[in-house]
Amino acid sequence: MLNKVNTLIKEINNFTASTKEEVEQFRIKFLGSKGILKELFNEFKTVDNSLKKEIGQALNTLRKTAAEKVNELKEKLEEKTEQKAIYGDLTRPAEPIELGARHPISIVKNKIVEIFSRIGFNVSEGPEIEDDWHNFTALNLPEHHPARDMQDTFFIEKNPDILLRTHTSSVQVRYMENHKPPIRTVSPGRVFRNEDISARAHCIFHQVEGLYIDKDVSFADLKQTLLYFTKEMFGKSKIRLRPSYFPFTEPSAEVDIYWGLETEVDYKITKGTGWLEIMGCGMVDPNVLKNAGIDPNEYSGFAFGMGIERIAMLLYQIPDIRMFYENDTRFLEQFKSVL
Ligand code: DAH
């Protein structure tokens, strides 16, 4: 009988089940009212007294093993159904995760900010609804200055003092009013001009302004900073500065990069010259420093400003500025892989 019991224990240990029904059948077979254990305990009554202790212990082990097996299998199967309830069919194909895309304006803005942040520039912002002082007067554009006409301005409710900023240069003034030099800041933002909308111009667009103020800042610092920027941004290492005029800088310059004339597109976008204008810049006019509360005898600095749409159009060969604002997903989806 002992042998029989030990064989049964082995059988129980090797048993597995994949359904609840199988477990139940197993339970009935061993532990049921007409089961194997019942039978064995009946047989046990007839066992010789000298063997009772040993066989009794073996039978108890058998019962325990069977009962534990039933519980173990039941728990396992329950866990499985629980998992199924949470995850469903784990073998089914995964649902594709739709990736969004950043807007090209954000991509280019982030890139510009990142490039300047590497050389110590922070980011600053100012209001889109601006007053005359910060947008014009403090920037050396007093009332009736002819250069004001260059920037067709939207005024708010016929109040000539409150307007939508026409450039991010207004943030320069605000930043200088609130911070002491040394100053190194870039100010990205939206600007507004009362212009006819066309493939090349829009009444709402974006700029990044740069400002660097410290002791002994020279034009050479400006040139070197811009060269660094164009290398990082466009991978182009040849620039030229053409004398120009801005009321808030003296001297002022327009920055061209040498784009090259390798492809037909190069010819088209550079109008056959190989050169492309990308921003305005100059040494901050002493009057502007004074207006913003900085002593021009102690400090000097440079500033620059560029249009984000223009740069995005160059980088991604976008033919029409209106595409930025139409929210056509067929256009926006193309920037999915760009960070
Ligand atoms: N504010 C100018 C514009 O909107 C761009 C600009 C030119 C900004 C020269 C500057 C600068 O800071 O120095 O066209």
Coordinates of C-alpha atoms and ligand atoms in Angstrom, one line a residue:
M1 CA 0.0 0.0 0.0
L2 CA 2.9 2.3 0.8
N3 CA 4.2 1.9 -2.8
K4 CA 0.8 2.7 -4.2
V5 CA 0.5 5.9 -2.1
N6 CA 4.0 7.1 -3.1
T7 CA 3.2 6.5 -6.8
L8 CA 0.0 8.6 -6.4
I9 CA 2.0 11.4 -4.8
K10 CA 4.3 11.4 -7.8
E11 CA 1.3 11.5 -10.1
I12 CA -0.1 14.5 -8.3
N13 CA 3.1 16.4 -8.4
N14 CA 3.4 15.9 -12.2
F15 CA -0.2 16.9 -12.8
T16 CA -1.0 20.1 -14.7
A17 CA -4.2 21.5 -16.0
S18 CA -5.1 24.2 -18.4
T19 CA -8.8 24.6 -17.6
K20 CA -10.9 24.8 -14.5
E21 CA -12.8 21.7 -15.5
E22 CA -9.6 19.6 -15.5
V23 CA -8.8 20.9 -12.0
E24 CA -12.3 20.0 -10.8
Q25 CA -12.1 16.5 -12.3
F26 CA -8.7 16.1 -10.6
R27 CA -10.2 17.2 -7.3
I28 CA -13.1 14.7 -7.6
K29 CA -10.8 11.9 -8.6
F30 CA -8.6 12.3 -5.4
L31 CA -10.6 14.3 -2.9
G32 CA -14.2 13.6 -3.9
S33 CA -16.6 11.6 -1.6
K34 CA -16.0 8.5 -3.8
G35 CA -12.5 9.5 -4.6
I36 CA -9.1 7.7 -4.3
L37 CA -8.4 9.1 -0.8
K38 CA -11.7 7.9 0.6
E39 CA -11.0 4.5 -0.8
L40 CA -7.5 4.4 0.6
F41 CA -8.7 5.5 4.1
N42 CA -11.2 2.7 4.0
E43 CA -8.5 0.3 3.1
F44 CA -6.3 1.8 5.9
K45 CA -8.7 0.4 8.5
T46 CA -7.7 -3.1 7.6
V47 CA -3.9 -2.4 7.7
D48 CA -1.9 -4.2 10.3
N49 CA -1.3 -2.1 13.4
S50 CA 2.5 -2.3 13.0
L51 CA 2.2 -0.5 9.7
K52 CA -0.4 2.0 10.7
K53 CA 1.9 4.9 11.7
E54 CA 3.9 4.9 8.5
I55 CA 1.0 4.4 6.1
G56 CA -1.1 6.9 8.0
Q57 CA 1.6 9.6 7.6
A58 CA 1.9 8.7 3.9
L59 CA -1.9 9.0 3.4
N60 CA -1.9 12.4 5.1
T61 CA 0.9 13.6 2.8
L62 CA -1.1 12.4 -0.1
R63 CA -4.2 14.3 1.0
K64 CA -2.2 17.4 1.6
T65 CA -0.4 17.2 -1.7
A66 CA -3.7 16.7 -3.6
A67 CA -5.4 19.6 -1.8
E68 CA -2.4 21.9 -2.3
K69 CA -2.3 21.0 -6.0
V70 CA -5.9 21.9 -6.5
N71 CA -5.4 25.3 -4.8
E72 CA -2.3 26.0 -6.8
L73 CA -3.9 25.2 -10.1
K74 CA -7.0 27.1 -9.3
E75 CA -5.0 30.2 -8.4
K76 CA -2.9 30.0 -11.5
L77 CA -5.9 29.8 -13.8
E78 CA -7.6 32.7 -12.1
E79 CA -4.5 34.8 -12.5
K80 CA -4.6 34.0 -16.2
T81 CA -8.2 35.0 -16.7
E82 CA -7.5 38.2 -14.7
Q83 CA -4.7 39.1 -17.1
K84 CA -6.9 38.4 -20.0
A85 CA -9.5 40.7 -18.7
I86 CA -6.9 43.5 -18.4
Y87 CA -5.0 43.1 -21.6
G88 CA -7.4 41.1 -23.9
D89 CA -5.8 38.9 -26.4
L90 CA -2.0 39.3 -25.9
T91 CA -1.2 37.8 -29.2
R92 CA -3.2 40.3 -31.3
P93 CA -1.3 42.9 -33.4
A94 CA -0.5 46.1 -31.5
E95 CA -2.5 49.2 -32.2
P96 CA -0.3 51.7 -34.1
I97 CA 0.5 54.8 -32.0
E98 CA -0.1 57.9 -34.1
L99 CA 2.9 60.2 -33.8
G100 CA 2.2 63.9 -33.9
A101 CA 4.5 66.4 -35.6
R102 CA 5.9 69.7 -34.4
H103 CA 4.9 72.7 -36.5
P104 CA 7.8 73.8 -38.7
I105 CA 7.8 77.2 -37.1
S106 CA 8.4 75.6 -33.7
I107 CA 11.1 73.3 -35.1
V108 CA 13.0 76.2 -36.5
K109 CA 12.4 78.4 -33.4
N110 CA 13.7 75.6 -31.1
K111 CA 16.7 75.1 -33.2
I112 CA 17.6 78.8 -33.2
V113 CA 17.1 79.0 -29.4
E114 CA 19.2 75.9 -28.9
I115 CA 22.1 77.1 -31.0
F116 CA 22.3 80.4 -29.1
S117 CA 21.8 78.8 -25.7
R118 CA 25.0 76.8 -26.3
I119 CA 26.9 80.1 -26.2
G120 CA 25.2 81.5 -23.2
F121 CA 22.1 83.2 -24.5
N122 CA 18.9 82.9 -22.5
V123 CA 15.3 83.2 -23.8
S124 CA 13.1 86.2 -23.1
E125 CA 9.6 87.1 -24.2
G126 CA 7.5 90.2 -24.3
P127 CA 3.9 91.1 -25.0
E128 CA 2.3 90.9 -28.5
I129 CA 0.2 94.0 -27.6
E130 CA 2.8 96.6 -27.2
D131 CA 3.0 100.4 -26.5
D132 CA 4.5 102.9 -28.8
W133 CA 7.5 103.4 -26.5
H134 CA 8.8 99.8 -26.6
N135 CA 8.0 99.2 -30.3
F136 CA 9.1 102.5 -31.7
T137 CA 10.2 105.5 -29.6
A138 CA 12.7 103.8 -27.4
L139 CA 14.2 102.1 -30.5
N140 CA 15.1 105.5 -31.9
L141 CA 12.0 105.8 -34.0
P142 CA 10.4 108.9 -32.6
E143 CA 6.9 110.1 -33.8
H144 CA 6.9 111.1 -37.5
H145 CA 10.2 109.2 -38.1
P146 CA 10.0 108.1 -41.8
A147 CA 11.2 104.6 -40.9
R148 CA 7.9 104.0 -39.0
D149 CA 6.2 103.7 -42.4
M150 CA 8.4 100.7 -43.3
Q151 CA 6.4 98.8 -40.8
D152 CA 2.6 99.0 -41.4
T153 CA 1.2 98.9 -38.0
F154 CA -2.0 97.5 -36.6
F155 CA -3.3 99.8 -33.9
I156 CA -5.7 98.8 -31.2
E157 CA -9.0 100.6 -31.1
K158 CA -7.7 103.7 -32.8
N159 CA -5.5 104.4 -29.8
P160 CA -2.2 105.3 -31.5
D161 CA -0.3 104.4 -28.3
I162 CA -1.3 100.7 -28.2
L163 CA -0.5 98.5 -31.1
L164 CA 0.4 95.0 -32.2
R165 CA 4.2 94.8 -32.1
T166 CA 5.7 95.0 -35.6
H167 CA 8.9 93.3 -34.6
T168 CA 10.5 91.5 -31.6
S169 CA 13.0 94.4 -31.2
S170 CA 10.5 95.7 -28.6
V171 CA 11.6 92.9 -26.3
Q172 CA 15.2 94.3 -26.4
V173 CA 14.0 97.4 -24.7
R174 CA 11.9 95.6 -22.1
Y175 CA 14.8 93.3 -21.3
M176 CA 17.3 96.1 -20.9
E177 CA 14.9 98.1 -18.7
N178 CA 14.6 95.1 -16.4
H179 CA 18.1 93.6 -16.4
K180 CA 21.6 94.8 -15.9
P181 CA 24.4 93.9 -18.3
P182 CA 26.0 91.5 -19.1
I183 CA 23.0 90.6 -21.3
R184 CA 22.8 87.7 -23.7
T185 CA 19.2 87.0 -24.7
V186 CA 17.2 85.7 -27.7
S187 CA 13.5 86.7 -27.9
P188 CA 11.4 84.6 -30.2
G189 CA 7.8 85.7 -30.8
R190 CA 4.9 86.5 -33.1
V191 CA 4.8 89.9 -34.9
F192 CA 2.1 91.7 -36.9
R193 CA 2.1 93.9 -39.9
N194 CA -0.7 95.4 -41.9
E195 CA 0.4 93.9 -45.2
D196 CA -1.3 92.2 -48.0
I197 CA -1.1 88.5 -47.8
S198 CA 0.8 86.8 -50.6
A199 CA 3.1 83.8 -51.1
R200 CA 6.0 85.7 -49.6
A201 CA 4.3 88.0 -47.0
H202 CA 1.8 87.6 -44.3
C203 CA 0.2 89.9 -41.7
I204 CA 1.2 87.6 -38.9
F205 CA 4.7 86.0 -38.8
H206 CA 7.5 85.2 -36.3
Q207 CA 10.9 86.6 -35.5
V208 CA 13.8 85.9 -33.2
E209 CA 15.6 88.9 -31.8
G210 CA 19.0 88.7 -30.3
L211 CA 20.7 91.1 -27.9
Y212 CA 24.2 91.1 -26.4
I213 CA 25.3 93.9 -24.1
D214 CA 28.5 94.0 -22.1
K215 CA 31.7 96.1 -21.7
D216 CA 33.8 96.4 -24.8
V217 CA 31.6 94.5 -27.2
S218 CA 32.7 95.1 -30.8
F219 CA 31.5 94.5 -34.3
A220 CA 34.0 91.6 -34.5
D221 CA 32.0 89.9 -31.7
L222 CA 28.9 90.3 -33.7
K223 CA 30.4 88.9 -36.8
Q224 CA 31.8 85.9 -35.0
T225 CA 28.6 85.2 -33.2
L226 CA 26.6 85.2 -36.5
L227 CA 29.2 83.1 -38.3
Y228 CA 28.9 80.5 -35.5
F229 CA 25.1 80.6 -35.9
T230 CA 25.0 80.2 -39.6
K231 CA 27.4 77.3 -39.4
E232 CA 25.3 75.5 -36.8
M233 CA 22.0 76.4 -38.5
F234 CA 22.7 75.9 -42.1
G235 CA 26.0 74.2 -42.2
K236 CA 27.3 77.2 -44.3
S237 CA 30.5 78.9 -43.3
K238 CA 30.6 81.9 -45.5
I239 CA 28.7 85.1 -44.6
R240 CA 28.9 88.7 -45.7
L241 CA 27.7 91.8 -43.9
R242 CA 26.2 94.5 -46.2
P243 CA 25.9 98.0 -44.8
S244 CA 22.3 98.8 -44.2
Y245 CA 20.1 101.0 -42.1
F246 CA 18.0 100.3 -39.0
P247 CA 17.2 103.2 -36.6
F248 CA 18.1 101.1 -33.5
T249 CA 21.6 100.1 -34.6
E250 CA 24.6 102.0 -35.7
P251 CA 26.3 100.8 -37.8
S252 CA 23.7 98.4 -39.2
A253 CA 24.1 95.5 -41.6
E254 CA 22.2 92.9 -43.5
V255 CA 23.6 89.4 -43.2
D256 CA 23.9 87.2 -46.3
I257 CA 25.0 83.6 -46.2
Y258 CA 26.7 82.0 -49.1
W259 CA 24.2 79.3 -50.0
G260 CA 26.0 78.0 -53.1
L261 CA 25.0 77.5 -56.7
E262 CA 25.0 73.7 -57.0
T263 CA 21.5 72.9 -57.9
E264 CA 18.7 74.5 -59.8
V265 CA 16.9 75.2 -56.5
D266 CA 20.0 77.1 -55.4
Y267 CA 19.8 79.3 -58.5
K268 CA 16.2 79.9 -57.9
I269 CA 16.3 80.9 -54.2
T270 CA 19.4 83.0 -54.5
K271 CA 18.3 84.5 -57.8
G272 CA 21.5 83.3 -59.4
T273 CA 23.8 85.1 -57.0
G274 CA 24.5 82.2 -54.6
W275 CA 23.9 84.7 -51.7
L276 CA 20.8 84.7 -49.4
E277 CA 19.8 87.5 -47.0
I278 CA 18.9 86.0 -43.6
M279 CA 18.8 88.8 -41.0
G280 CA 19.4 92.3 -40.0
C281 CA 21.9 93.3 -37.3
G282 CA 24.1 96.0 -35.9
M283 CA 25.7 97.7 -32.9
V284 CA 22.9 98.9 -30.5
D285 CA 22.6 102.6 -31.0
P286 CA 23.8 104.5 -27.9
N287 CA 20.4 106.3 -27.8
V288 CA 18.6 103.0 -27.4
L289 CA 20.9 102.0 -24.5
K290 CA 20.2 105.4 -22.9
N291 CA 16.4 105.0 -23.5
A292 CA 16.5 101.6 -21.8
G293 CA 18.5 102.8 -18.8
I294 CA 22.0 101.5 -19.7
D295 CA 25.0 103.9 -19.8
P296 CA 26.4 103.9 -23.3
N297 CA 29.7 105.2 -22.0
E298 CA 30.2 102.0 -20.0
Y299 CA 28.5 99.4 -22.2
S300 CA 28.1 98.6 -25.8
G301 CA 26.4 95.7 -27.6
F302 CA 25.0 94.2 -30.7
A303 CA 21.5 93.1 -31.8
F304 CA 20.1 91.1 -34.6
G305 CA 16.7 90.0 -35.8
M306 CA 15.5 87.3 -38.2
G307 CA 12.3 86.0 -39.6
I308 CA 11.5 82.4 -38.6
E309 CA 9.2 81.7 -41.6
R310 CA 11.8 82.8 -44.0
I311 CA 14.4 80.4 -42.5
A312 CA 11.9 77.6 -42.4
M313 CA 11.0 78.2 -46.1
L314 CA 14.7 78.0 -47.0
L315 CA 15.4 74.9 -44.9
Y316 CA 12.4 72.9 -46.0
Q317 CA 11.9 74.4 -49.5
I318 CA 8.4 75.7 -48.6
P319 CA 7.2 77.7 -51.6
D320 CA 4.3 79.7 -50.0
I321 CA 4.3 81.3 -46.5
R322 CA 0.5 80.8 -46.3
M323 CA 1.1 77.0 -45.9
F324 CA 2.3 77.7 -42.3
Y325 CA -1.1 78.9 -41.2
E326 CA -3.6 76.7 -43.1
N327 CA -3.3 73.7 -40.7
D328 CA -3.5 71.3 -43.6
T329 CA -2.5 68.0 -42.1
R330 CA -1.0 66.8 -45.4
F331 CA 1.6 69.7 -45.0
L332 CA 2.1 69.3 -41.2
E333 CA 2.5 65.6 -41.3
Q334 CA 5.6 65.9 -43.4
F335 CA 7.5 67.2 -40.3
K336 CA 6.8 64.1 -38.2
S337 CA 10.3 62.9 -38.2
V338 CA 11.9 66.2 -37.4
L339 CA 12.3 67.1 -33.7
Ligands
DAH1 N1 13.5 94.6 -36.3 C1 14.0 94.4 -37.6 C2 12.9 94.0 -38.5 O1 11.8 93.7 -38.1 C3 15.0 93.3 -37.6 C4 16.3 93.7 -37.0 C5 17.2 94.4 -37.7 C6 16.5 93.5 -35.6 C7 18.4 94.8 -37.1 C8 17.6 94.0 -35.0 C9 18.6 94.6 -35.8 O2 17.9 93.8 -33.7 O3 19.8 95.0 -35.2 O4 13.0 94.0 -39.7

